CSV table of C-alpha atoms and ligand atoms in Angstrom, one decimal:
chain,number,residue,atom,x,y,z
A,1,UNK,CA,151.0,76.9,130.7
A,2,UNK,CA,149.5,80.4,129.9
A,3,UNK,CA,145.7,80.6,129.2
A,4,UNK,CA,146.2,81.1,125.5
A,5,UNK,CA,148.4,77.7,125.1
A,6,UNK,CA,145.8,76.0,127.3
A,7,UNK,CA,143.0,77.5,124.8
A,8,UNK,CA,145.4,76.4,121.5
A,9,UNK,CA,145.2,72.8,122.9
A,10,UNK,CA,141.2,73.4,123.6
A,11,UNK,CA,140.9,74.3,119.6
A,12,UNK,CA,143.1,71.8,118.5
A,13,UNK,CA,141.1,69.0,120.2
A,14,UNK,CA,138.0,70.4,119.1
A,15,UNK,CA,138.8,70.6,115.3
A,16,UNK,CA,141.2,68.1,114.5
A,17,UNK,CA,138.3,65.4,113.7
A,18,UNK,CA,136.4,68.2,111.4
A,19,UNK,CA,136.2,66.4,108.4
A,20,UNK,CA,134.6,69.3,106.2
A,21,UNK,CA,136.0,70.6,102.9
A,22,UNK,CA,138.7,68.7,100.2
A,23,UNK,CA,142.4,68.6,99.6
A,24,UNK,CA,143.1,70.9,96.3
A,25,UNK,CA,143.7,68.9,93.2
A,26,UNK,CA,143.6,71.5,90.5
A,27,UNK,CA,147.5,71.6,91.3
A,28,UNK,CA,148.4,67.8,91.1
A,29,UNK,CA,151.1,67.8,93.7
A,30,UNK,CA,149.5,69.3,96.4
A,31,UNK,CA,146.9,66.1,96.2
A,32,UNK,CA,149.5,64.5,98.3
A,33,UNK,CA,148.8,66.5,101.4
A,34,UNK,CA,147.2,64.6,104.3
A,35,UNK,CA,143.8,65.9,105.2
A,36,UNK,CA,144.7,65.5,109.0
A,37,UNK,CA,147.9,67.8,109.2
A,38,UNK,CA,146.3,70.3,111.0
A,39,UNK,CA,148.1,73.4,113.1
A,40,UNK,CA,147.8,76.7,115.1
A,41,UNK,CA,150.6,78.9,115.8
A,42,UNK,CA,150.5,82.5,117.8
A,43,UNK,CA,154.0,84.5,117.8
A,44,UNK,CA,153.6,87.5,119.9
A,45,UNK,CA,155.5,90.7,118.9
A,46,UNK,CA,157.8,90.6,121.4
A,47,UNK,CA,158.9,87.0,119.8
A,48,UNK,CA,156.9,84.5,121.8
A,49,UNK,CA,155.7,81.6,120.3
A,50,UNK,CA,152.5,79.6,120.9
A,51,UNK,CA,151.3,76.1,118.8
A,52,UNK,CA,149.1,73.4,118.8
A,53,UNK,CA,149.1,70.4,116.4
A,54,UNK,CA,151.2,70.0,113.3
A,55,UNK,CA,153.2,73.1,113.6
A,56,UNK,CA,156.3,72.4,112.0
A,57,UNK,CA,154.9,70.4,109.6
A,58,UNK,CA,156.3,71.8,105.4
A,59,UNK,CA,154.2,73.2,103.4
A,60,UNK,CA,153.9,75.0,100.0
A,61,UNK,CA,152.9,79.0,101.1
A,62,UNK,CA,150.3,79.3,97.8
A,63,UNK,CA,148.3,82.7,97.8
A,64,UNK,CA,149.6,83.5,101.3
A,65,UNK,CA,152.8,85.0,99.0
A,66,UNK,CA,151.1,87.0,97.5
A,67,UNK,CA,151.3,89.3,100.9
A,68,UNK,CA,154.5,89.5,100.9
A,69,UNK,CA,155.1,89.9,97.0
A,70,UNK,CA,152.8,92.9,97.2
A,71,UNK,CA,155.3,94.4,99.6
A,72,UNK,CA,158.3,93.7,97.7
A,73,UNK,CA,156.7,95.1,94.4
A,74,UNK,CA,155.9,98.2,96.5
A,75,UNK,CA,159.6,99.0,97.9
A,76,UNK,CA,160.6,97.8,94.3
A,77,UNK,CA,159.1,100.3,92.5
A,78,UNK,CA,156.7,102.6,94.9
A,79,UNK,CA,153.3,103.5,95.5
A,80,UNK,CA,152.5,105.0,92.5
A,81,UNK,CA,153.7,102.9,90.0
A,82,UNK,CA,152.3,99.9,91.5
A,83,UNK,CA,149.1,101.0,91.9
A,84,UNK,CA,149.0,102.1,88.2
A,85,UNK,CA,149.6,98.1,87.3
A,86,UNK,CA,146.4,96.6,89.8
A,87,UNK,CA,144.2,98.2,92.3
A,88,UNK,CA,143.0,97.7,95.7
A,89,UNK,CA,139.3,97.2,94.9
A,90,UNK,CA,137.8,93.5,96.0
A,91,UNK,CA,135.6,91.6,93.4
A,92,UNK,CA,133.7,89.4,95.5
A,93,UNK,CA,134.9,86.8,92.8
A,94,UNK,CA,137.1,83.5,93.0
A,95,UNK,CA,140.4,83.3,93.8
A,96,UNK,CA,141.4,82.5,89.7
A,97,UNK,CA,138.9,84.7,88.1
A,98,UNK,CA,140.1,85.1,84.7
A,99,UNK,CA,137.9,87.9,82.8
A,100,UNK,CA,137.7,90.8,85.7
A,101,UNK,CA,140.0,93.3,84.7
A,102,UNK,CA,139.1,96.9,85.5
A,103,UNK,CA,136.1,98.6,83.0
A,104,UNK,CA,138.2,101.6,82.8
A,105,UNK,CA,142.0,101.2,83.9
A,106,UNK,CA,142.1,97.6,82.5
A,107,UNK,CA,144.0,96.8,86.3
A,108,UNK,CA,143.4,93.5,87.7
A,109,UNK,CA,141.6,94.6,90.4
A,110,UNK,CA,143.7,93.7,93.7
A,111,UNK,CA,146.9,92.1,94.8
A,112,UNK,CA,145.5,88.9,96.6
A,113,UNK,CA,143.3,87.4,93.4
A,114,UNK,CA,145.9,85.6,90.9
A,115,UNK,CA,146.0,88.2,88.0
A,116,UNK,CA,147.0,91.2,90.8
A,117,UNK,CA,149.5,88.9,92.3
A,118,UNK,CA,150.9,88.3,89.0
A,119,UNK,CA,151.2,91.7,88.0
A,120,UNK,CA,152.5,92.5,91.5
A,121,UNK,CA,155.3,90.1,90.8
A,122,UNK,CA,156.3,91.4,87.4
A,123,UNK,CA,157.1,94.4,89.6
A,124,UNK,CA,159.8,92.8,91.6
A,125,UNK,CA,162.9,94.4,90.9
A,126,UNK,CA,165.6,92.8,89.6
A,127,UNK,CA,168.3,92.6,86.5
A,128,UNK,CA,166.9,89.6,85.3
A,129,UNK,CA,165.1,86.2,86.3
A,130,UNK,CA,167.9,84.7,88.9
A,131,UNK,CA,168.4,88.5,90.5
A,132,UNK,CA,164.3,88.5,91.0
A,133,UNK,CA,164.1,85.4,92.7
A,134,UNK,CA,166.8,86.2,95.0
A,135,UNK,CA,165.5,89.4,95.8
A,136,UNK,CA,162.3,87.3,96.7
A,137,UNK,CA,163.5,84.8,98.5
A,138,UNK,CA,165.5,87.3,100.2
A,139,UNK,CA,162.5,88.8,101.4
A,140,UNK,CA,160.9,85.4,102.4
A,141,UNK,CA,164.0,85.0,104.7
A,142,UNK,CA,164.0,88.4,106.6
A,143,UNK,CA,160.4,87.7,107.6
A,144,UNK,CA,161.6,84.3,108.8
A,145,UNK,CA,164.7,84.8,110.1
A,146,UNK,CA,165.9,81.4,108.3
A,147,UNK,CA,166.5,80.0,104.9
A,148,UNK,CA,163.4,79.0,102.6
A,149,UNK,CA,163.3,76.9,100.1
A,150,UNK,CA,161.3,75.9,96.8
A,151,UNK,CA,159.3,73.0,96.4
A,152,UNK,CA,160.6,71.8,92.8
A,153,UNK,CA,157.7,69.3,92.4
A,154,UNK,CA,155.2,71.7,93.1
A,155,UNK,CA,156.8,74.4,91.5
A,156,UNK,CA,156.7,72.3,88.0
A,157,UNK,CA,153.7,70.8,88.4
A,158,UNK,CA,151.8,74.4,88.3
A,159,UNK,CA,153.9,75.3,85.7
A,160,UNK,CA,153.3,72.8,83.5
A,161,UNK,CA,149.5,73.2,84.5
A,162,UNK,CA,148.6,76.6,85.0
A,163,UNK,CA,147.1,77.5,81.8
A,164,UNK,CA,144.4,79.6,83.5
A,165,UNK,CA,147.1,82.1,85.2
A,166,UNK,CA,149.0,82.1,81.8
A,167,UNK,CA,145.6,82.7,79.9
A,168,UNK,CA,145.6,86.3,82.7
A,169,UNK,CA,149.1,87.0,82.1
A,170,UNK,CA,148.4,87.2,78.0
A,171,UNK,CA,145.4,89.5,78.9
A,172,UNK,CA,147.5,91.9,80.9
A,173,UNK,CA,149.8,92.2,78.4
A,174,UNK,CA,147.2,92.9,75.7
A,175,UNK,CA,146.3,95.6,78.2
A,176,UNK,CA,149.9,97.1,78.8
A,177,UNK,CA,149.6,95.8,82.9
A,178,UNK,CA,152.8,93.4,82.1
A,179,UNK,CA,156.0,93.4,80.9
A,180,UNK,CA,156.5,91.3,78.0
A,181,UNK,CA,158.7,88.7,79.5
A,182,UNK,CA,155.3,87.1,80.2
A,183,UNK,CA,157.2,83.4,81.0
A,184,UNK,CA,159.5,84.8,83.3
A,185,UNK,CA,156.6,86.4,85.3
A,186,UNK,CA,154.7,83.3,85.4
A,187,UNK,CA,157.7,81.4,86.6
A,188,UNK,CA,158.6,83.7,90.2
A,189,UNK,CA,154.8,84.2,90.1
A,190,UNK,CA,155.0,79.9,90.2
A,191,UNK,CA,158.1,79.9,92.1
A,192,UNK,CA,156.7,82.2,95.1
A,193,UNK,CA,153.6,80.1,95.6
A,194,UNK,CA,156.4,77.2,95.7
A,195,UNK,CA,157.9,78.4,99.1
A,196,UNK,CA,158.3,75.9,101.7
A,197,UNK,CA,156.7,77.1,105.0
A,198,UNK,CA,155.3,75.5,108.7
A,199,UNK,CA,152.4,76.9,110.1
A,200,UNK,CA,154.9,78.6,112.7
A,201,UNK,CA,156.5,80.2,110.0
A,202,UNK,CA,153.3,81.6,109.2
A,203,UNK,CA,152.4,82.9,112.4
A,204,UNK,CA,156.5,84.5,112.5
A,205,UNK,CA,155.7,86.4,109.6
A,206,UNK,CA,152.5,87.4,110.2
A,207,UNK,CA,153.8,88.7,113.9
A,208,UNK,CA,156.4,90.7,111.6
A,209,UNK,CA,153.5,92.2,109.6
A,210,UNK,CA,152.1,93.1,113.5
A,211,UNK,CA,155.5,94.4,114.5
A,212,UNK,CA,155.3,97.2,111.8
A,213,UNK,CA,157.6,95.0,109.9
A,214,UNK,CA,160.3,94.2,112.1
A,215,UNK,CA,161.1,90.8,112.8
A,216,UNK,CA,160.3,89.7,116.5
A,217,UNK,CA,163.2,87.4,116.9
A,218,UNK,CA,166.0,89.3,114.9
A,219,UNK,CA,164.7,92.2,115.3
A,220,UNK,CA,165.8,93.4,111.5
A,221,UNK,CA,163.4,95.1,109.4
A,222,UNK,CA,161.5,92.7,107.0
A,223,UNK,CA,159.6,95.4,105.0
A,224,UNK,CA,159.7,99.6,104.8
A,225,UNK,CA,157.2,100.1,108.0
A,226,UNK,CA,155.7,102.7,105.7
A,227,UNK,CA,154.4,99.9,102.8
A,228,UNK,CA,152.8,98.1,106.3
A,229,UNK,CA,149.5,99.7,106.6
A,230,UNK,CA,149.3,99.4,102.6
A,231,UNK,CA,149.7,95.7,102.8
A,232,UNK,CA,147.0,95.4,105.7
A,233,UNK,CA,144.4,96.9,103.7
A,234,UNK,CA,144.2,95.1,100.9
A,235,UNK,CA,144.2,92.0,103.2
A,236,UNK,CA,141.5,93.3,105.1
A,237,UNK,CA,139.4,93.5,102.1
A,238,UNK,CA,140.7,91.1,99.7
A,239,UNK,CA,142.6,88.7,101.6
A,240,UNK,CA,140.1,85.8,101.9
A,241,UNK,CA,138.8,85.9,98.6
A,242,UNK,CA,134.7,85.6,97.9
A,243,UNK,CA,134.8,85.2,101.9
A,244,UNK,CA,136.5,88.3,102.5
A,245,UNK,CA,133.1,90.2,103.6
A,246,UNK,CA,132.4,87.5,105.9
A,247,UNK,CA,135.4,87.1,107.4
A,248,UNK,CA,136.1,91.1,107.7
A,249,UNK,CA,132.4,90.6,109.9
A,250,UNK,CA,132.9,87.6,111.9
A,251,UNK,CA,136.9,87.2,112.4
A,252,UNK,CA,137.6,91.4,111.6
A,253,UNK,CA,141.6,91.7,111.1
A,254,UNK,CA,144.0,90.8,108.1
A,255,UNK,CA,143.7,88.0,106.8
A,256,UNK,CA,145.8,85.6,103.8
A,257,UNK,CA,144.6,82.4,102.8
A,258,UNK,CA,145.9,80.0,100.4
A,259,UNK,CA,145.0,76.8,99.1
A,260,UNK,CA,147.7,74.7,100.2
A,261,UNK,CA,145.4,75.2,103.9
A,262,UNK,CA,147.2,78.0,105.0
A,263,UNK,CA,145.4,81.1,107.0
A,264,UNK,CA,147.7,84.3,108.4
A,265,UNK,CA,146.1,87.3,110.6
A,266,UNK,CA,147.3,89.9,111.6
A,267,UNK,CA,146.3,91.5,115.6
A,268,UNK,CA,148.2,94.7,114.8
A,269,UNK,CA,151.0,95.5,117.4
A,270,UNK,CA,150.3,92.6,119.2
A,271,UNK,CA,150.7,89.0,117.2
A,272,UNK,CA,150.6,87.2,114.2
A,273,UNK,CA,148.1,84.4,114.2
A,274,UNK,CA,148.5,81.3,111.6
A,275,UNK,CA,146.4,77.9,110.9
A,276,UNK,CA,146.9,75.2,108.8
A,277,UNK,CA,144.5,72.4,107.2
A,278,UNK,CA,144.6,71.4,103.6
A,279,UNK,CA,140.7,70.5,103.9
A,280,UNK,CA,139.6,74.0,101.7
A,281,UNK,CA,136.0,75.0,101.0
A,282,UNK,CA,134.7,76.4,97.5
A,283,UNK,CA,136.4,79.4,97.8
A,284,UNK,CA,139.7,78.1,98.4
A,285,UNK,CA,139.8,78.4,102.7
A,286,UNK,CA,140.9,76.1,105.3
A,287,UNK,CA,137.4,75.0,107.0
A,288,UNK,CA,139.2,74.3,110.3
A,289,UNK,CA,141.2,77.6,110.2
A,290,UNK,CA,137.9,79.7,109.6
A,291,UNK,CA,137.0,77.8,112.4
A,292,UNK,CA,139.5,78.5,114.6
A,293,UNK,CA,140.1,82.2,114.0
A,294,UNK,CA,135.8,83.0,114.8
A,295,UNK,CA,137.1,81.2,118.4
A,296,UNK,CA,140.0,83.1,118.9
A,297,UNK,CA,138.4,86.3,117.3
A,298,UNK,CA,135.4,86.3,119.7
A,299,UNK,CA,137.0,84.8,123.1
A,300,UNK,CA,140.0,87.8,123.2
A,301,UNK,CA,138.3,90.4,121.0
A,302,UNK,CA,140.4,90.3,118.6
A,303,UNK,CA,138.0,92.1,116.1
A,304,UNK,CA,139.6,95.4,115.3
A,305,UNK,CA,136.4,97.0,115.8
A,306,UNK,CA,135.4,95.2,118.7
A,307,UNK,CA,135.3,98.2,121.5
A,308,UNK,CA,133.7,96.5,123.8
A,309,UNK,CA,136.6,93.5,125.5
A,310,UNK,CA,139.7,96.0,124.2
A,311,UNK,CA,142.6,93.7,123.3
A,312,UNK,CA,144.6,93.5,126.4
A,313,UNK,CA,142.6,90.6,127.1
A,314,UNK,CA,144.8,88.6,124.6
A,315,UNK,CA,147.8,90.2,126.0
A,316,UNK,CA,146.6,89.1,129.4
A,317,UNK,CA,146.2,85.5,128.0
A,318,UNK,CA,149.6,85.2,126.7
A,319,UNK,CA,150.9,86.0,130.2
A,320,UNK,CA,148.3,84.8,132.6
A,321,UNK,CA,148.4,81.3,134.1
A,322,UNK,CA,145.7,81.6,136.2
A,323,UNK,CA,141.8,80.6,135.4
A,324,UNK,CA,139.6,84.2,133.9
B,1,DON,O1,147.7,80.7,91.2
B,1,DON,C1,147.4,79.7,91.9
B,1,DON,O2,146.4,79.1,91.7
B,1,DON,C2,147.8,78.7,92.9
B,1,DON,N1,149.6,78.8,92.8
B,1,DON,C3,147.9,79.9,94.1
B,1,DON,C4,146.4,79.8,94.6
B,1,DON,C5,146.0,80.3,95.9
B,1,DON,O3,146.6,79.6,96.8
B,1,DON,C6,144.6,80.7,96.3
B,1,DON,N2,144.0,80.5,97.4
B,1,DON,N3,143.1,80.2,98.1
């Protein structure tokens, strides 16, 4: 057994009883999640898979999808057009903050908050709703290396209750930041949030970004490598909402969370890491996930600005079976 696998097992044991946080309930369907679900998964850029706990449990991807939709919007429209409609500035506000459109440009601040994600999703290319949805699903399949499905009950649940997101879309339509068919844009956004994944899937998607956009197992390019830097930069500054600064300080790698309890993070050039636990804090981030990432970062010197340890310690742990 590798040192990394042993440490993941240890982390699972340490945190699987941590009961802080609550299961998200504002989307009624999310309430059905089991608070005990907990998984940790690591996939290296050469396709080796490590994991502990419920890494094959399916759940809806929620806001983690914003990362990948941003990449697809960049590929669809190019950087300049996307940046006309959505900025790259952190807000320090909650993910569903309604009113903070940039005062001068009227753009939503960034693609990781709901308003910015709705604007981004509306930029995905396609001749109509079905073609856009197919492009979105094919994109997810390139990252995952297998077929994806939308969880219809979650999609319908959010579609019928997502009034706040609808209000944002109307406001952005008023400011010409989104095309006229806001219902189609919202449906596509709700669909992207309802894509079913597992913890291991998230780690594979993260590993793809860590590998310049090339899926480590299929070796297919999931996203144009020119845009990986754009994606990782926005994740680093905005991926954890109003905890983005604290995360950058303590964990120090680009990451994204979702209200269903997933977090994925990228160790550039090395690996993708994901955690899944539906118990989330007031910022919408998984409580157990944050603790696990803080420990992994500290142990293996994963922080991008940690010059003392060197990330070779992490690579060694994925291979070495001896005691450190
Ligand atoms: O739009 C929403 O509210 C959800 N579909 C996604 C929110 C989410 O995951 C925010 N993350 N912490």
